[in-house]
Amino acid sequence: MVQALSSTDIQSIRNAAHFLNSTLTSRTYIDHKLLFNCINWKTLISDQVETNPHLKDLILTEKIYHNDKNIINLIHGLVSMIDKQRSQQKVYNETLLAKDQKIHALEKQVSELNKKLNEANRGKSNKLIKYNTLQNKITDLTKQNKIYVEDLTKVKNWSLDTKHKYKIEIKRKNLQIENLQNKLIERSRKIPSGIEFGFSGNSAGNVDGLIVSNNNPIIENSTGITINNPNLVIDFDINNELKQDSNQLVNIIESITKENYKFTKFLGNFKQFFHELNTSLSNIKFKNTAMEKLPNPTSVINLQEIMVDPETVRQYFNEIEPSENIATNVLGECHKLYHNLEYLIDAIDQKSDINNESTIAKLKTDLETMKSNWQDALKTTEDWKNIAQKKHSPET
């Protein structure tokens, strides 16, 4: 006997079918509702009733019920699985998108790092080229500095020799002046102290002193002194020559003293410039950047200011400073400059990544200054040579 379904079972199928059709329709999985045997049998056989009228007599059994129920549950499970798969796909897509974005960001970061690496490599190459260039410049400057130090030593030695020579010459001239003065005194002693006028009636003969005949006056007040005695005229000419020689000697000595004073003044300013330059280089050595500006030689050594007046010459003649003192000070400053330059070269060798163009510029400035000073010193030396030649030319 076939047992029919209860209305409760049919209603449960109807509710489940309605929920399933609503879900499938809302998600556009289907365009038409799904039909089930338990609740839509008449609709399913509507096009076959005329040909098969016995289909209307279908009895809804548990087997048909369970079949529709299983179909509904299966479709519902598939929809749930699709929803779950969609959720997982969404999460996967979001994760994939986040990973793609992260990969893109990492690729961008890698690109930037590669760019920085290339720039760093180029910078390193440029620094290496600059370092080699600076090394070559430092080598050239060291050679030039060595040459200028040798020139300075030659000039210093020549200056010392010249000063000693002129000291000896001054002593010799002093001895000559002293001898001439002694001769002048001795000759002045031989000149008679009394002068007599001759008379026409006097024929006695022996008269002491000078006798002028024919009443020719020896002293003529209107024109000065007139001497007729040949011996006295010769002595007077000798006195004039001695006086001229003495004046010439005084002029020579004064000229030598004046040039020696100016040269000594120049060496003093030159020593002061070396001192300030070494002070600046020492400040650079000890990282005192507030004092690293090198002195300008024109602010320390000004040839226009090395002037001399007669009063200064007279004072200087009595207070001549030994050349050894000035030479020792200048040589000491040269040694300080040598050690400072040696320190800078060592610092550049130890720190190749430091930009030393400013130091090279300062060294170039110092080199130009020293070169200018050597030229001035050589010019002064040439002037001294000319003075020496002029002084010796009258004697020859």
PDB file of C-alpha atoms in Angstrom, residues 117-335:
ATOM      1  CA  LEU A 117      74.182  52.196  -6.389  1.00  0.00           C
ATOM      2  CA  ASN A 118      74.997  53.376  -9.908  1.00  0.00           C
ATOM      3  CA  GLU A 119      75.262  56.968  -8.693  1.00  0.00           C
ATOM      4  CA  ALA A 120      77.489  55.836  -5.825  1.00  0.00           C
ATOM      5  CA  ASN A 121      79.691  53.928  -8.263  1.00  0.00           C
ATOM      6  CA  ARG A 122      79.901  56.974 -10.522  1.00  0.00           C
ATOM      7  CA  GLY A 123      80.665  59.176  -7.500  1.00  0.00           C
ATOM      8  CA  LYS A 124      83.331  56.736  -6.388  1.00  0.00           C
ATOM      9  CA  SER A 125      84.873  56.766  -9.854  1.00  0.00           C
ATOM     10  CA  ASN A 126      84.801  60.574  -9.908  1.00  0.00           C
ATOM     11  CA  LYS A 127      86.365  60.712  -6.450  1.00  0.00           C
ATOM     12  CA  LEU A 128      89.049  58.287  -7.561  1.00  0.00           C
ATOM     13  CA  ILE A 129      89.777  60.445 -10.595  1.00  0.00           C
ATOM     14  CA  LYS A 130      89.841  63.587  -8.422  1.00  0.00           C
ATOM     15  CA  TYR A 131      92.085  61.818  -5.924  1.00  0.00           C
ATOM     16  CA  ASN A 132      94.564  60.858  -8.630  1.00  0.00           C
ATOM     17  CA  THR A 133      94.433  64.397 -10.025  1.00  0.00           C
ATOM     18  CA  LEU A 134      95.022  65.866  -6.566  1.00  0.00           C
ATOM     19  CA  GLN A 135      97.887  63.458  -5.986  1.00  0.00           C
ATOM     20  CA  ASN A 136      99.512  64.607  -9.221  1.00  0.00           C
ATOM     21  CA  LYS A 137      98.952  68.264  -8.301  1.00  0.00           C
ATOM     22  CA  ILE A 138     100.395  67.702  -4.834  1.00  0.00           C
ATOM     23  CA  THR A 139     103.439  66.003  -6.360  1.00  0.00           C
ATOM     24  CA  ASP A 140     103.958  68.935  -8.730  1.00  0.00           C
ATOM     25  CA  LEU A 141     103.467  71.459  -5.934  1.00  0.00           C
ATOM     26  CA  THR A 142     105.917  69.571  -3.740  1.00  0.00           C
ATOM     27  CA  LYS A 143     108.528  69.673  -6.493  1.00  0.00           C
ATOM     28  CA  GLN A 144     107.918  73.389  -7.072  1.00  0.00           C
ATOM     29  CA  ASN A 145     108.049  74.067  -3.349  1.00  0.00           C
ATOM     30  CA  LYS A 146     111.369  72.225  -3.135  1.00  0.00           C
ATOM     31  CA  ILE A 147     112.721  74.339  -5.986  1.00  0.00           C
ATOM     32  CA  TYR A 148     111.532  77.549  -4.316  1.00  0.00           C
ATOM     33  CA  VAL A 149     113.047  76.484  -0.989  1.00  0.00           C
ATOM     34  CA  GLU A 150     116.360  75.960  -2.759  1.00  0.00           C
ATOM     35  CA  ASP A 151     115.997  79.385  -4.403  1.00  0.00           C
ATOM     36  CA  LEU A 152     115.213  80.926  -1.032  1.00  0.00           C
ATOM     37  CA  THR A 153     118.316  79.305   0.447  1.00  0.00           C
ATOM     38  CA  LYS A 154     120.408  80.691  -2.397  1.00  0.00           C
ATOM     39  CA  VAL A 155     118.919  84.168  -1.948  1.00  0.00           C
ATOM     40  CA  LYS A 156     119.470  83.983   1.805  1.00  0.00           C
ATOM     41  CA  ASN A 157     123.095  82.909   1.375  1.00  0.00           C
ATOM     42  CA  TRP A 158     123.669  85.605  -1.211  1.00  0.00           C
ATOM     43  CA  SER A 159     122.092  88.172   1.122  1.00  0.00           C
ATOM     44  CA  LEU A 160     124.363  87.086   3.961  1.00  0.00           C
ATOM     45  CA  ASP A 161     127.420  87.225   1.706  1.00  0.00           C
ATOM     46  CA  THR A 162     126.408  90.640   0.388  1.00  0.00           C
ATOM     47  CA  LYS A 163     125.823  91.981   3.865  1.00  0.00           C
ATOM     48  CA  HIS A 164     129.183  90.696   5.082  1.00  0.00           C
ATOM     49  CA  LYS A 165     130.861  92.089   1.998  1.00  0.00           C
ATOM     50  CA  TYR A 166     129.332  95.519   2.539  1.00  0.00           C
ATOM     51  CA  LYS A 167     130.265  95.427   6.205  1.00  0.00           C
ATOM     52  CA  ILE A 168     133.857  94.771   5.199  1.00  0.00           C
ATOM     53  CA  GLU A 169     133.609  97.463   2.527  1.00  0.00           C
ATOM     54  CA  ILE A 170     132.229  99.958   5.048  1.00  0.00           C
ATOM     55  CA  LYS A 171     135.058  99.158   7.433  1.00  0.00           C
ATOM     56  CA  ARG A 172     137.569  99.614   4.613  1.00  0.00           C
ATOM     57  CA  LYS A 173     136.000 102.929   3.643  1.00  0.00           C
ATOM     58  CA  ASN A 174     136.046 104.001   7.279  1.00  0.00           C
ATOM     59  CA  LEU A 175     139.747 103.213   7.398  1.00  0.00           C
ATOM     60  CA  GLN A 176     140.278 105.180   4.192  1.00  0.00           C
ATOM     61  CA  ILE A 177     138.315 108.104   5.602  1.00  0.00           C
ATOM     62  CA  GLU A 178     140.319 107.903   8.801  1.00  0.00           C
ATOM     63  CA  ASN A 179     143.575 107.833   6.830  1.00  0.00           C
ATOM     64  CA  LEU A 180     142.428 110.748   4.698  1.00  0.00           C
ATOM     65  CA  GLN A 181     141.454 112.676   7.800  1.00  0.00           C
ATOM     66  CA  ASN A 182     144.869 112.002   9.308  1.00  0.00           C
ATOM     67  CA  LYS A 183     146.548 113.147   6.108  1.00  0.00           C
ATOM     68  CA  LEU A 184     144.337 116.234   6.048  1.00  0.00           C
ATOM     69  CA  ILE A 185     145.236 117.059   9.645  1.00  0.00           C
ATOM     70  CA  GLU A 186     148.903 116.500   8.938  1.00  0.00           C
ATOM     71  CA  ARG A 187     148.848 118.707   5.859  1.00  0.00           C
ATOM     72  CA  SER A 188     146.882 121.393   7.679  1.00  0.00           C
ATOM     73  CA  ARG A 189     149.625 121.450  10.290  1.00  0.00           C
ATOM     74  CA  LYS A 190     152.188 122.194   7.572  1.00  0.00           C
ATOM     75  CA  ILE A 191     150.318 125.301   6.403  1.00  0.00           C
ATOM     76  CA  PRO A 192     152.035 128.474   7.856  1.00  0.00           C
ATOM     77  CA  SER A 193     150.072 130.230  10.543  1.00  0.00           C
ATOM     78  CA  GLY A 194     151.128 133.741   9.526  1.00  0.00           C
ATOM     79  CA  ILE A 195     150.663 135.509   6.180  1.00  0.00           C
ATOM     80  CA  GLU A 196     152.784 138.574   5.255  1.00  0.00           C
ATOM     81  CA  PHE A 197     152.272 141.165   2.570  1.00  0.00           C
ATOM     82  CA  GLY A 198     155.410 142.104   0.546  1.00  0.00           C
ATOM     83  CA  PHE A 199     156.745 145.672   0.347  1.00  0.00           C
ATOM     84  CA  SER A 200     158.792 147.114  -2.575  1.00  0.00           C
ATOM     85  CA  GLY A 201     161.510 148.605  -0.386  1.00  0.00           C
ATOM     86  CA  ASN A 202     162.180 145.397   1.576  1.00  0.00           C
ATOM     87  CA  SER A 203     165.155 143.423   0.323  1.00  0.00           C
ATOM     88  CA  ALA A 204     166.316 141.991   3.603  1.00  0.00           C
ATOM     89  CA  GLY A 205     165.707 138.460   2.442  1.00  0.00           C
ATOM     90  CA  ASN A 206     164.743 135.968   5.160  1.00  0.00           C
ATOM     91  CA  VAL A 207     161.110 136.361   6.158  1.00  0.00           C
ATOM     92  CA  ASP A 208     159.127 133.636   7.920  1.00  0.00           C
ATOM     93  CA  GLY A 209     155.835 132.620   6.396  1.00  0.00           C
ATOM     94  CA  LEU A 210     154.511 133.361   2.968  1.00  0.00           C
ATOM     95  CA  ILE A 211     155.896 136.369   1.011  1.00  0.00           C
ATOM     96  CA  VAL A 212     153.823 137.769  -1.804  1.00  0.00           C
ATOM     97  CA  SER A 213     155.741 140.167  -4.104  1.00  0.00           C
ATOM     98  CA  ASN A 214     154.501 143.214  -5.984  1.00  0.00           C
ATOM     99  CA  ASN A 215     151.930 143.784  -3.283  1.00  0.00           C
ATOM    100  CA  ASN A 216     149.483 141.278  -4.759  1.00  0.00           C
ATOM    101  CA  PRO A 217     146.924 140.592  -2.020  1.00  0.00           C
ATOM    102  CA  ILE A 218     146.633 136.985  -0.925  1.00  0.00           C
ATOM    103  CA  ILE A 219     143.124 137.447   0.490  1.00  0.00           C
ATOM    104  CA  GLU A 220     140.581 139.224  -1.640  1.00  0.00           C
ATOM    105  CA  ASN A 221     137.545 140.029   0.460  1.00  0.00           C
ATOM    106  CA  SER A 222     135.177 140.551  -2.431  1.00  0.00           C
ATOM    107  CA  THR A 223     135.687 137.172  -4.096  1.00  0.00           C
ATOM    108  CA  GLY A 224     136.836 134.954  -1.254  1.00  0.00           C
ATOM    109  CA  ILE A 225     140.271 133.374  -0.820  1.00  0.00           C
ATOM    110  CA  THR A 226     142.828 133.613  -3.592  1.00  0.00           C
ATOM    111  CA  ILE A 227     146.130 131.765  -3.216  1.00  0.00           C
ATOM    112  CA  ASN A 228     149.076 132.595  -5.462  1.00  0.00           C
ATOM    113  CA  ASN A 229     151.662 130.318  -3.864  1.00  0.00           C
ATOM    114  CA  PRO A 230     151.920 127.183  -6.098  1.00  0.00           C
ATOM    115  CA  ASN A 231     152.572 124.881  -3.135  1.00  0.00           C
ATOM    116  CA  LEU A 232     149.525 126.158  -1.277  1.00  0.00           C
ATOM    117  CA  VAL A 233     147.408 125.888  -4.413  1.00  0.00           C
ATOM    118  CA  ILE A 234     148.389 122.246  -4.728  1.00  0.00           C
ATOM    119  CA  ASP A 235     147.546 121.639  -1.056  1.00  0.00           C
ATOM    120  CA  PHE A 236     144.210 123.379  -1.498  1.00  0.00           C
ATOM    121  CA  ASP A 237     143.392 121.216  -4.518  1.00  0.00           C
ATOM    122  CA  ILE A 238     144.243 118.140  -2.476  1.00  0.00           C
ATOM    123  CA  ASN A 239     141.901 119.340   0.258  1.00  0.00           C
ATOM    124  CA  ASN A 240     139.122 119.806  -2.302  1.00  0.00           C
ATOM    125  CA  GLU A 241     139.699 116.321  -3.655  1.00  0.00           C
ATOM    126  CA  LEU A 242     139.660 114.898  -0.149  1.00  0.00           C
ATOM    127  CA  LYS A 243     136.458 116.754   0.571  1.00  0.00           C
ATOM    128  CA  GLN A 244     134.857 115.484  -2.619  1.00  0.00           C
ATOM    129  CA  ASP A 245     136.013 111.938  -1.854  1.00  0.00           C
ATOM    130  CA  SER A 246     134.638 112.238   1.664  1.00  0.00           C
ATOM    131  CA  ASN A 247     131.281 113.508   0.393  1.00  0.00           C
ATOM    132  CA  GLN A 248     131.154 110.747  -2.174  1.00  0.00           C
ATOM    133  CA  LEU A 249     132.001 108.170   0.466  1.00  0.00           C
ATOM    134  CA  VAL A 250     129.312 109.520   2.776  1.00  0.00           C
ATOM    135  CA  ASN A 251     126.763 109.326  -0.059  1.00  0.00           C
ATOM    136  CA  ILE A 252     127.799 105.761  -0.865  1.00  0.00           C
ATOM    137  CA  ILE A 253     127.610 104.707   2.774  1.00  0.00           C
ATOM    138  CA  GLU A 254     124.233 106.403   3.182  1.00  0.00           C
ATOM    139  CA  SER A 255     122.917 104.727   0.009  1.00  0.00           C
ATOM    140  CA  ILE A 256     124.191 101.319   1.136  1.00  0.00           C
ATOM    141  CA  THR A 257     122.685 101.831   4.575  1.00  0.00           C
ATOM    142  CA  LYS A 258     119.371 102.920   3.069  1.00  0.00           C
ATOM    143  CA  GLU A 259     119.149  99.880   0.769  1.00  0.00           C
ATOM    144  CA  ASN A 260     120.241  97.583   3.594  1.00  0.00           C
ATOM    145  CA  TYR A 261     117.534  99.066   5.810  1.00  0.00           C
ATOM    146  CA  LYS A 262     114.845  98.542   3.167  1.00  0.00           C
ATOM    147  CA  PHE A 263     116.043  95.001   2.496  1.00  0.00           C
ATOM    148  CA  THR A 264     116.060  94.211   6.225  1.00  0.00           C
ATOM    149  CA  LYS A 265     112.582  95.737   6.536  1.00  0.00           C
ATOM    150  CA  PHE A 266     111.403  93.581   3.631  1.00  0.00           C
ATOM    151  CA  LEU A 267     112.853  90.437   5.250  1.00  0.00           C
ATOM    152  CA  GLY A 268     111.102  91.351   8.507  1.00  0.00           C
ATOM    153  CA  ASN A 269     107.742  91.685   6.707  1.00  0.00           C
ATOM    154  CA  PHE A 270     108.527  88.487   4.835  1.00  0.00           C
ATOM    155  CA  LYS A 271     109.138  86.682   8.154  1.00  0.00           C
ATOM    156  CA  GLN A 272     105.847  88.098   9.534  1.00  0.00           C
ATOM    157  CA  PHE A 273     103.975  86.768   6.487  1.00  0.00           C
ATOM    158  CA  PHE A 274     105.516  83.325   6.999  1.00  0.00           C
ATOM    159  CA  HIS A 275     104.518  83.482  10.670  1.00  0.00           C
ATOM    160  CA  GLU A 276     100.869  84.338   9.881  1.00  0.00           C
ATOM    161  CA  LEU A 277     100.775  81.716   7.132  1.00  0.00           C
ATOM    162  CA  ASN A 278     102.089  79.031   9.493  1.00  0.00           C
ATOM    163  CA  THR A 279      99.570  80.112  12.144  1.00  0.00           C
ATOM    164  CA  SER A 280      96.723  79.688   9.627  1.00  0.00           C
ATOM    165  CA  LEU A 281      98.042  76.298   8.509  1.00  0.00           C
ATOM    166  CA  SER A 282      98.353  75.207  12.149  1.00  0.00           C
ATOM    167  CA  ASN A 283      94.724  76.206  12.743  1.00  0.00           C
ATOM    168  CA  ILE A 284      93.719  74.105   9.730  1.00  0.00           C
ATOM    169  CA  LYS A 285      95.820  71.236  11.114  1.00  0.00           C
ATOM    170  CA  PHE A 286      93.959  71.302  14.438  1.00  0.00           C
ATOM    171  CA  LYS A 287      90.544  71.723  12.735  1.00  0.00           C
ATOM    172  CA  ASN A 288      90.075  75.325  13.827  1.00  0.00           C
ATOM    173  CA  THR A 289      87.888  76.245  10.853  1.00  0.00           C
ATOM    174  CA  ALA A 290      87.196  79.730  12.226  1.00  0.00           C
ATOM    175  CA  MET A 291      90.850  80.645  11.585  1.00  0.00           C
ATOM    176  CA  GLU A 292      91.492  78.714   8.373  1.00  0.00           C
ATOM    177  CA  LYS A 293      91.615  81.749   6.058  1.00  0.00           C
ATOM    178  CA  LEU A 294      95.149  82.218   4.778  1.00  0.00           C
ATOM    179  CA  PRO A 295      96.717  85.693   5.022  1.00  0.00           C
ATOM    180  CA  ASN A 296      97.002  87.831   1.925  1.00  0.00           C
ATOM    181  CA  PRO A 297     100.673  88.668   1.247  1.00  0.00           C
ATOM    182  CA  THR A 298      99.760  92.173   0.046  1.00  0.00           C
ATOM    183  CA  SER A 299      98.290  92.953   3.475  1.00  0.00           C
ATOM    184  CA  VAL A 300     101.556  91.971   5.198  1.00  0.00           C
ATOM    185  CA  ILE A 301     104.228  92.799   2.595  1.00  0.00           C
ATOM    186  CA  ASN A 302     103.792  96.187   0.951  1.00  0.00           C
ATOM    187  CA  LEU A 303     106.863  97.394  -0.920  1.00  0.00           C
ATOM    188  CA  GLN A 304     105.405 100.901  -1.167  1.00  0.00           C
ATOM    189  CA  GLU A 305     105.473 101.232   2.625  1.00  0.00           C
ATOM    190  CA  ILE A 306     109.127 100.230   2.928  1.00  0.00           C
ATOM    191  CA  MET A 307     110.356 103.817   2.778  1.00  0.00           C
ATOM    192  CA  VAL A 308     113.262 105.442   4.523  1.00  0.00           C
ATOM    193  CA  ASP A 309     114.144 109.010   5.475  1.00  0.00           C
ATOM    194  CA  PRO A 310     117.578 110.431   6.462  1.00  0.00           C
ATOM    195  CA  GLU A 311     116.709 110.489  10.169  1.00  0.00           C
ATOM    196  CA  THR A 312     115.752 106.794  10.059  1.00  0.00           C
ATOM    197  CA  VAL A 313     119.006 106.028   8.235  1.00  0.00           C
ATOM    198  CA  ARG A 314     121.043 107.748  10.941  1.00  0.00           C
ATOM    199  CA  GLN A 315     119.222 105.827  13.679  1.00  0.00           C
ATOM    200  CA  TYR A 316     119.497 102.564  11.790  1.00  0.00           C
ATOM    201  CA  PHE A 317     123.206 103.129  11.159  1.00  0.00           C
ATOM    202  CA  ASN A 318     123.757 103.124  14.904  1.00  0.00           C
ATOM    203  CA  GLU A 319     121.374 100.178  15.505  1.00  0.00           C
ATOM    204  CA  ILE A 320     122.100  97.762  12.675  1.00  0.00           C
ATOM    205  CA  GLU A 321     120.615  94.351  13.402  1.00  0.00           C
ATOM    206  CA  PRO A 322     122.867  91.351  12.637  1.00  0.00           C
ATOM    207  CA  SER A 323     121.694  89.525   9.522  1.00  0.00           C
ATOM    208  CA  GLU A 324     122.011  86.167  11.311  1.00  0.00           C
ATOM    209  CA  ASN A 325     119.013  87.035  13.524  1.00  0.00           C
ATOM    210  CA  ILE A 326     116.736  87.799  10.570  1.00  0.00           C
ATOM    211  CA  ALA A 327     118.016  84.824   8.561  1.00  0.00           C
ATOM    212  CA  THR A 328     117.437  82.471  11.525  1.00  0.00           C
ATOM    213  CA  ASN A 329     113.836  83.694  11.978  1.00  0.00           C
ATOM    214  CA  VAL A 330     113.032  83.420   8.250  1.00  0.00           C
ATOM    215  CA  LEU A 331     114.599  79.957   8.072  1.00  0.00           C
ATOM    216  CA  GLY A 332     112.588  78.861  11.133  1.00  0.00           C
ATOM    217  CA  GLU A 333     109.350  80.001   9.496  1.00  0.00           C
ATOM    218  CA  CYS A 334     110.359  78.134   6.299  1.00  0.00           C
ATOM    219  CA  HIS A 335     110.795  74.932   8.333  1.00  0.00           C
TER     220      HIS A 335
END
